[in-house]
Amino acid sequence: MLLEKVTIQYNDPVQSGYVLMALYVPDMTGVVRPGQFVHLRIPNRPDLVLRRPFSIYRADENGVLSVLYKKVGEGTRGMATLKAGTTMDVMGPLGNGYPDVAVHKTPVLVAGGYGVAALYLVAKRSPKKGILIAGGRTADDMLCLDEFASLGWDVRVTTDDGSMGTKGFVTQVLDGVLQEYGDKAELFACGPEGMLKAVSERGMQWGATAWISLDHHMACGVGACLACVQKINYDGQEKLARVCKDGPVFECRTIVWE
Ligand SMILES: Cc1cc2nc3c(=O)[nH]c(=O)nc-3n(C[C@H](O)[C@H](O)[C@H](O)COP(=O)(O)OP(=O)(O)OC[C@H]3O[C@@H](n4cnc5c(N)ncnc54)[C@H](O)[C@@H]3O)c2cc1C
Ligand code: FES
């Protein structure tokens, strides 16, 4: 884990309240694993004491690391005002991300909203092409799909209002995929909790491995404060895991949903 002051390369609005921020952080890009995150301190805002966690969207060979974030509160709105050239305090890469894609399975990525950001590196590093099922409320919520398509992945979209792709939830499309692949599918999911729970249920129902990235509120981000705990079933015994350090990715069979 590294703690560095780095320079913002760009911080540009994308669409519907999302912003793409690129940081020059060559010491981190070489060691990032898919599903890991960075913990960012918002500069010039002493009132925002806590760092904010963001999935690492891209970690490019030229040393540029990107995050794709949505403006939801004080921290992210403050972040969106930062200009290129500003120095930012970055801690990372943090957490246990997704494991390598199993070679004998078909990888199926399931993303809700900014969940696509956590899954892009899975697709990029996977030795085989798979399926991305991305869901959002409307077409405006669909992000960076071209990036997955240009890697050769089969991109399937669902929107709640039918403005793009299939009308409905990602689970409708996932059900069809699981009928075809069954336990030969390996699921990788990131998104809102309701979606993650539904993906977990399907993973167990079909006997498919499902890697779930949990999104909990965090404080320290390194396992010291216990702000982010999640009940996990290890070998039949319920224990509290720290999402920031033991996760954020857990296999669906270990998560105790409450
Ligand atoms: C491992 C991890 C990876 C993440 N990756 C991304 C990412 O790639 N892109 C992105 O846009 N966001 C991501 N998030 C969520 C992001 O950290 C929060 O949106 C951010 O901390 C909100 O900060 P804020 O000060 O703007 O909002 P606050 O003022 O703190 O909160 C505003 C609203 O957002 C809600 N909120 C805050 N944090 C979270 C959270 N972790 N989960 C759900 N709701 C929350 C609050 O309850 C409140 O309603 C990730 C979170 C985790 C734990
Ligand atoms: S955020 Fe402190 S232990 Fe996870």
CSV table of C-alpha atoms and ligand atoms in Angstrom, one decimal:
chain,number,residue,atom,x,y,z
A,1,MET,CA,0.0,0.0,0.0
A,2,LEU,CA,1.3,3.4,-1.0
A,3,LEU,CA,0.5,6.8,0.3
A,4,GLU,CA,1.4,9.6,-2.2
A,5,LYS,CA,0.7,13.1,-3.2
A,6,VAL,CA,0.0,13.0,-6.9
A,7,THR,CA,-1.1,15.3,-9.7
A,8,ILE,CA,-4.5,15.3,-11.2
A,9,GLN,CA,-4.1,14.9,-15.0
A,10,TYR,CA,-7.8,15.7,-15.8
A,11,ASN,CA,-11.1,15.7,-13.9
A,12,ASP,CA,-13.8,15.9,-16.6
A,13,PRO,CA,-17.6,15.5,-16.5
A,14,VAL,CA,-18.7,12.5,-18.4
A,15,GLN,CA,-22.5,12.3,-18.2
A,16,SER,CA,-25.4,12.5,-15.7
A,17,GLY,CA,-23.4,13.7,-12.7
A,18,TYR,CA,-20.4,11.3,-13.3
A,19,VAL,CA,-16.8,12.5,-13.5
A,20,LEU,CA,-13.7,10.8,-14.8
A,21,MET,CA,-10.6,11.7,-12.8
A,22,ALA,CA,-7.1,10.7,-13.9
A,23,LEU,CA,-4.1,10.8,-11.6
A,24,TYR,CA,-0.5,10.3,-12.4
A,25,VAL,CA,0.6,7.7,-10.0
A,26,PRO,CA,3.1,5.4,-11.6
A,27,ASP,CA,4.1,3.6,-8.4
A,28,MET,CA,0.6,2.3,-8.1
A,29,THR,CA,-0.5,1.4,-11.6
A,30,GLY,CA,2.0,-1.5,-11.9
A,31,VAL,CA,0.7,-3.3,-8.8
A,32,VAL,CA,-3.1,-2.7,-9.1
A,33,ARG,CA,-5.4,-5.8,-9.1
A,34,PRO,CA,-8.9,-5.7,-10.6
A,35,GLY,CA,-11.5,-4.7,-7.9
A,36,GLN,CA,-9.0,-2.8,-5.7
A,37,PHE,CA,-9.7,0.8,-4.7
A,38,VAL,CA,-8.0,4.0,-3.8
A,39,HIS,CA,-8.8,6.1,-0.7
A,40,LEU,CA,-8.7,9.8,-1.7
A,41,ARG,CA,-8.4,12.9,0.5
A,42,ILE,CA,-10.2,15.9,-1.0
A,43,PRO,CA,-7.7,18.7,-1.0
A,44,ASN,CA,-8.4,22.2,0.3
A,45,ARG,CA,-11.3,20.9,2.4
A,46,PRO,CA,-10.1,20.5,6.0
A,47,ASP,CA,-13.8,20.0,6.9
A,48,LEU,CA,-13.8,16.7,5.0
A,49,VAL,CA,-11.6,14.8,7.4
A,50,LEU,CA,-12.3,11.3,6.0
A,51,ARG,CA,-11.0,10.0,2.8
A,52,ARG,CA,-13.4,8.7,0.2
A,53,PRO,CA,-13.0,5.2,-1.4
A,54,PHE,CA,-13.2,4.8,-5.2
A,55,SER,CA,-12.7,1.7,-7.4
A,56,ILE,CA,-9.8,1.8,-9.7
A,57,TYR,CA,-11.3,2.0,-13.1
A,58,ARG,CA,-8.1,2.0,-15.2
A,59,ALA,CA,-4.4,1.6,-14.4
A,60,ASP,CA,-2.6,2.3,-17.6
A,61,GLU,CA,0.9,1.5,-18.6
A,62,ASN,CA,1.8,5.2,-18.8
A,63,GLY,CA,1.3,5.5,-15.0
A,64,VAL,CA,-2.1,7.1,-15.2
A,65,LEU,CA,-4.8,5.7,-12.8
A,66,SER,CA,-8.4,6.6,-13.3
A,67,VAL,CA,-11.5,6.7,-11.2
A,68,LEU,CA,-15.1,7.2,-12.4
A,69,TYR,CA,-17.2,8.8,-9.7
A,70,LYS,CA,-20.7,10.1,-9.2
A,71,LYS,CA,-21.4,13.4,-7.4
A,72,VAL,CA,-23.6,12.3,-4.5
A,73,GLY,CA,-22.5,14.5,-1.5
A,74,GLU,CA,-20.0,17.0,-0.2
A,75,GLY,CA,-16.9,15.0,-0.9
A,76,THR,CA,-17.7,14.0,-4.5
A,77,ARG,CA,-19.1,17.5,-5.3
A,78,GLY,CA,-15.9,19.0,-3.9
A,79,MET,CA,-13.8,16.5,-6.0
A,80,ALA,CA,-15.6,17.5,-9.1
A,81,THR,CA,-14.4,21.1,-8.8
A,82,LEU,CA,-10.7,20.2,-8.8
A,83,LYS,CA,-8.6,21.3,-11.8
A,84,ALA,CA,-5.9,19.5,-13.7
A,85,GLY,CA,-2.5,20.1,-11.9
A,86,THR,CA,-4.0,20.0,-8.4
A,87,THR,CA,-2.2,17.8,-6.0
A,88,MET,CA,-4.1,15.0,-4.3
A,89,ASP,CA,-3.3,12.7,-1.5
A,90,VAL,CA,-3.9,9.1,-2.6
A,91,MET,CA,-3.7,5.9,-0.6
A,92,GLY,CA,-3.7,2.6,-2.4
A,93,PRO,CA,-4.1,0.3,-4.0
A,94,LEU,CA,-6.3,-1.1,-1.2
A,95,GLY,CA,-8.4,-4.2,-0.5
A,96,ASN,CA,-8.6,-7.7,-1.8
A,97,GLY,CA,-10.0,-7.4,-5.4
A,98,TYR,CA,-11.3,-10.0,-7.7
A,99,PRO,CA,-9.4,-13.3,-8.3
A,100,ASP,CA,-8.1,-14.2,-11.7
A,101,VAL,CA,-10.8,-15.3,-14.1
A,102,ALA,CA,-11.0,-19.1,-14.1
A,103,VAL,CA,-9.9,-20.4,-17.5
A,104,HIS,CA,-12.5,-23.2,-17.7
A,105,LYS,CA,-15.4,-20.9,-17.0
A,106,THR,CA,-17.2,-18.1,-18.9
A,107,PRO,CA,-16.8,-14.8,-17.1
A,108,VAL,CA,-20.0,-12.9,-16.7
A,109,LEU,CA,-19.7,-9.3,-15.3
A,110,VAL,CA,-22.7,-7.8,-13.7
A,111,ALA,CA,-22.6,-4.0,-13.1
A,112,GLY,CA,-25.0,-1.5,-11.7
A,113,GLY,CA,-24.2,2.2,-12.1
A,114,TYR,CA,-20.5,3.0,-11.4
A,115,GLY,CA,-20.0,-0.7,-10.7
A,116,VAL,CA,-18.7,-0.9,-14.3
A,117,ALA,CA,-15.6,1.0,-13.0
A,118,ALA,CA,-14.6,-1.8,-10.7
A,119,LEU,CA,-15.1,-4.4,-13.5
A,120,TYR,CA,-13.2,-2.9,-16.4
A,121,LEU,CA,-9.8,-4.3,-15.3
A,122,VAL,CA,-11.4,-7.7,-14.9
A,123,ALA,CA,-12.4,-7.6,-18.5
A,124,LYS,CA,-9.0,-6.1,-19.6
A,125,ARG,CA,-6.9,-8.7,-17.9
A,126,SER,CA,-9.1,-11.7,-18.5
A,127,PRO,CA,-7.5,-14.4,-20.8
A,128,LYS,CA,-10.9,-15.0,-22.3
A,129,LYS,CA,-13.8,-12.8,-23.5
A,130,GLY,CA,-17.1,-13.0,-21.6
A,131,ILE,CA,-20.3,-11.1,-21.1
A,132,LEU,CA,-20.9,-7.8,-19.5
A,133,ILE,CA,-24.5,-7.2,-18.2
A,134,ALA,CA,-24.8,-3.5,-17.3
A,135,GLY,CA,-27.9,-2.0,-15.7
A,136,GLY,CA,-29.0,1.5,-14.9
A,137,ARG,CA,-32.2,3.6,-14.5
A,138,THR,CA,-32.0,5.2,-18.0
A,139,ALA,CA,-29.7,5.3,-21.0
A,140,ASP,CA,-27.9,8.3,-19.4
A,141,ASP,CA,-26.7,6.0,-16.6
A,142,MET,CA,-24.8,3.7,-18.9
A,143,LEU,CA,-21.1,4.3,-18.7
A,144,CYS,CA,-18.0,3.3,-20.7
A,145,LEU,CA,-19.7,0.4,-22.5
A,146,ASP,CA,-17.6,1.0,-25.6
A,147,GLU,CA,-14.5,0.2,-23.6
A,148,PHE,CA,-15.8,-3.3,-22.9
A,149,ALA,CA,-17.0,-3.7,-26.5
A,150,SER,CA,-13.6,-2.7,-27.8
A,151,LEU,CA,-12.0,-5.4,-25.7
A,152,GLY,CA,-14.3,-7.9,-27.5
A,153,TRP,CA,-16.8,-8.5,-24.7
A,154,ASP,CA,-20.4,-9.2,-25.4
A,155,VAL,CA,-22.1,-6.1,-23.9
A,156,ARG,CA,-25.8,-6.5,-22.8
A,157,VAL,CA,-27.7,-3.6,-21.3
A,158,THR,CA,-30.8,-3.2,-19.2
A,159,THR,CA,-32.5,0.0,-18.2
A,160,ASP,CA,-35.4,0.4,-15.8
A,161,ASP,CA,-37.3,2.6,-18.3
A,162,GLY,CA,-36.4,0.7,-21.5
A,163,SER,CA,-34.5,3.7,-23.0
A,164,MET,CA,-31.6,1.4,-23.8
A,165,GLY,CA,-31.3,-2.3,-24.1
A,166,THR,CA,-33.7,-4.6,-22.4
A,167,LYS,CA,-36.4,-3.0,-20.1
A,168,GLY,CA,-36.0,-4.2,-16.6
A,169,PHE,CA,-33.2,-5.3,-14.2
A,170,VAL,CA,-29.9,-6.9,-14.9
A,171,THR,CA,-31.2,-10.1,-13.3
A,172,GLN,CA,-33.6,-10.7,-16.2
A,173,VAL,CA,-30.7,-10.9,-18.6
A,174,LEU,CA,-28.6,-12.8,-16.1
A,175,ASP,CA,-31.3,-15.4,-15.7
A,176,GLY,CA,-31.1,-16.1,-19.5
A,177,VAL,CA,-27.3,-16.3,-19.4
A,178,LEU,CA,-27.4,-18.7,-16.4
A,179,GLN,CA,-29.9,-20.9,-18.2
A,180,GLU,CA,-27.3,-21.2,-21.0
A,181,TYR,CA,-24.1,-21.5,-19.0
A,182,GLY,CA,-25.3,-22.8,-15.5
A,183,ASP,CA,-22.3,-23.6,-13.3
A,184,LYS,CA,-19.9,-22.9,-16.2
A,185,ALA,CA,-20.5,-19.2,-15.6
A,186,GLU,CA,-18.2,-17.3,-13.2
A,187,LEU,CA,-20.0,-14.1,-12.0
A,188,PHE,CA,-18.2,-10.9,-11.0
A,189,ALA,CA,-20.6,-8.2,-9.6
A,190,CYS,CA,-20.4,-4.6,-8.4
A,191,GLY,CA,-23.3,-2.3,-7.9
A,192,PRO,CA,-26.1,-1.4,-5.5
A,193,GLU,CA,-26.7,-3.8,-2.6
A,194,GLY,CA,-30.1,-5.1,-3.9
A,195,MET,CA,-28.5,-6.1,-7.2
A,196,LEU,CA,-25.6,-7.8,-5.4
A,197,LYS,CA,-27.9,-9.8,-3.3
A,198,ALA,CA,-29.9,-10.9,-6.3
A,199,VAL,CA,-26.7,-11.9,-8.1
A,200,SER,CA,-25.6,-13.9,-5.1
A,201,GLU,CA,-28.9,-15.7,-4.9
A,202,ARG,CA,-28.6,-16.7,-8.5
A,203,GLY,CA,-25.0,-17.8,-8.1
A,204,MET,CA,-26.0,-20.2,-5.3
A,205,GLN,CA,-29.1,-21.4,-7.2
A,206,TRP,CA,-27.1,-22.3,-10.3
A,207,GLY,CA,-24.0,-23.6,-8.5
A,208,ALA,CA,-22.0,-20.8,-10.2
A,209,THR,CA,-19.1,-19.0,-8.4
A,210,ALA,CA,-20.0,-15.4,-7.8
A,211,TRP,CA,-17.5,-12.7,-6.7
A,212,ILE,CA,-19.3,-9.8,-5.1
A,213,SER,CA,-17.8,-6.4,-4.4
A,214,LEU,CA,-19.4,-4.9,-1.4
A,215,ASP,CA,-19.8,-1.1,-1.1
A,216,HIS,CA,-19.8,-0.1,2.5
A,217,HIS,CA,-19.1,3.2,4.2
A,218,MET,CA,-15.5,3.5,5.2
A,219,ALA,CA,-13.3,5.6,7.5
A,220,CYS,CA,-9.7,4.4,7.7
A,221,GLY,CA,-9.8,2.1,4.6
A,222,VAL,CA,-7.0,-0.1,6.0
A,223,GLY,CA,-8.7,-2.3,8.6
A,224,ALA,CA,-8.1,-0.3,11.7
A,225,CYS,CA,-11.4,1.3,12.7
A,226,LEU,CA,-14.0,-1.4,12.0
A,227,ALA,CA,-16.4,1.1,10.3
A,228,CYS,CA,-17.0,-1.2,7.4
A,229,VAL,CA,-17.6,-4.6,8.9
A,230,GLN,CA,-19.7,-7.3,7.2
A,231,LYS,CA,-21.0,-10.6,8.6
A,232,ILE,CA,-19.2,-13.4,6.8
A,233,ASN,CA,-19.6,-17.1,7.1
A,234,TYR,CA,-16.2,-18.8,7.3
A,235,ASP,CA,-16.4,-22.6,7.3
A,236,GLY,CA,-19.8,-22.5,9.1
A,237,GLN,CA,-18.9,-19.9,11.6
A,238,GLU,CA,-20.1,-16.3,11.4
A,239,LYS,CA,-17.4,-13.7,11.8
A,240,LEU,CA,-17.1,-10.0,11.1
A,241,ALA,CA,-14.9,-9.2,8.1
A,242,ARG,CA,-13.6,-5.7,7.2
A,243,VAL,CA,-14.8,-4.8,3.8
A,244,CYS,CA,-11.8,-2.5,3.2
A,245,LYS,CA,-9.1,-5.0,4.1
A,246,ASP,CA,-10.7,-8.5,3.8
A,247,GLY,CA,-12.8,-7.4,0.9
A,248,PRO,CA,-14.3,-5.5,-0.8
A,249,VAL,CA,-14.7,-8.7,-2.9
A,250,PHE,CA,-16.2,-11.9,-1.3
A,251,GLU,CA,-17.5,-15.1,-2.8
A,252,CYS,CA,-21.4,-15.0,-2.6
A,253,ARG,CA,-21.6,-18.1,-0.4
A,254,THR,CA,-19.7,-16.4,2.4
A,255,ILE,CA,-21.8,-13.3,2.7
A,256,VAL,CA,-24.4,-13.2,5.4
A,257,TRP,CA,-27.1,-10.8,4.0
A,258,GLU,CA,-29.2,-9.0,6.7
B,1,LIG,C1,-14.8,-0.1,-2.2
B,1,LIG,C2,-15.7,1.1,-2.7
B,1,LIG,C3,-15.5,1.5,-4.1
B,1,LIG,C4,-16.3,2.6,-4.5
B,1,LIG,N1,-16.1,3.0,-5.8
B,1,LIG,C5,-16.8,4.0,-6.3
B,1,LIG,C6,-16.7,4.4,-7.6
B,1,LIG,O1,-15.9,3.8,-8.4
B,1,LIG,N2,-17.4,5.5,-8.1
B,1,LIG,C7,-18.2,6.2,-7.2
B,1,LIG,O2,-18.9,7.1,-7.7
B,1,LIG,N3,-18.4,5.8,-6.0
B,1,LIG,C8,-17.7,4.7,-5.5
B,1,LIG,N4,-17.9,4.4,-4.2
B,1,LIG,C9,-18.8,5.2,-3.3
B,1,LIG,C10,-18.1,6.4,-2.9
B,1,LIG,O3,-17.1,6.1,-2.0
B,1,LIG,C11,-19.1,7.4,-2.2
B,1,LIG,O4,-20.1,7.8,-3.1
B,1,LIG,C12,-18.4,8.6,-1.6
B,1,LIG,O5,-17.7,8.2,-0.5
B,1,LIG,C13,-19.5,9.6,-1.2
B,1,LIG,O6,-18.8,10.7,-0.7
B,1,LIG,P1,-19.5,12.1,-0.5
B,1,LIG,O7,-18.8,12.9,0.5
B,1,LIG,O8,-19.8,12.7,-1.9
B,1,LIG,O9,-20.9,11.7,0.0
B,1,LIG,P2,-21.5,11.8,1.5
B,1,LIG,O10,-21.8,13.2,1.8
B,1,LIG,O11,-20.6,11.1,2.4
B,1,LIG,O12,-22.8,11.0,1.3
B,1,LIG,C14,-23.8,11.4,0.3
B,1,LIG,C15,-24.7,10.2,0.1
B,1,LIG,O13,-24.0,9.1,-0.4
B,1,LIG,C16,-24.2,8.0,0.4
B,1,LIG,N5,-23.0,7.2,0.5
B,1,LIG,C17,-21.8,7.6,0.9
B,1,LIG,N6,-20.8,6.7,0.8
B,1,LIG,C18,-21.5,5.6,0.3
B,1,LIG,C19,-21.1,4.3,0.0
B,1,LIG,N7,-19.9,3.8,0.1
B,1,LIG,N8,-22.1,3.5,-0.5
B,1,LIG,C20,-23.3,3.9,-0.6
B,1,LIG,N9,-23.8,5.1,-0.4
B,1,LIG,C21,-22.9,6.0,0.1
B,1,LIG,C22,-24.5,8.6,1.8
B,1,LIG,O14,-25.3,7.7,2.6
B,1,LIG,C23,-25.4,9.8,1.4
B,1,LIG,O15,-26.7,9.4,1.1
B,1,LIG,C24,-17.2,3.3,-3.7
B,1,LIG,C25,-17.3,2.9,-2.3
B,1,LIG,C26,-16.6,1.8,-1.9
B,1,LIG,C27,-16.7,1.4,-0.4
B,2,FES,S1,-12.8,1.4,7.0
B,2,FES,FE1,-11.7,1.2,8.9
B,2,FES,S2,-11.7,-1.0,9.2
B,2,FES,FE2,-12.6,-0.7,7.2
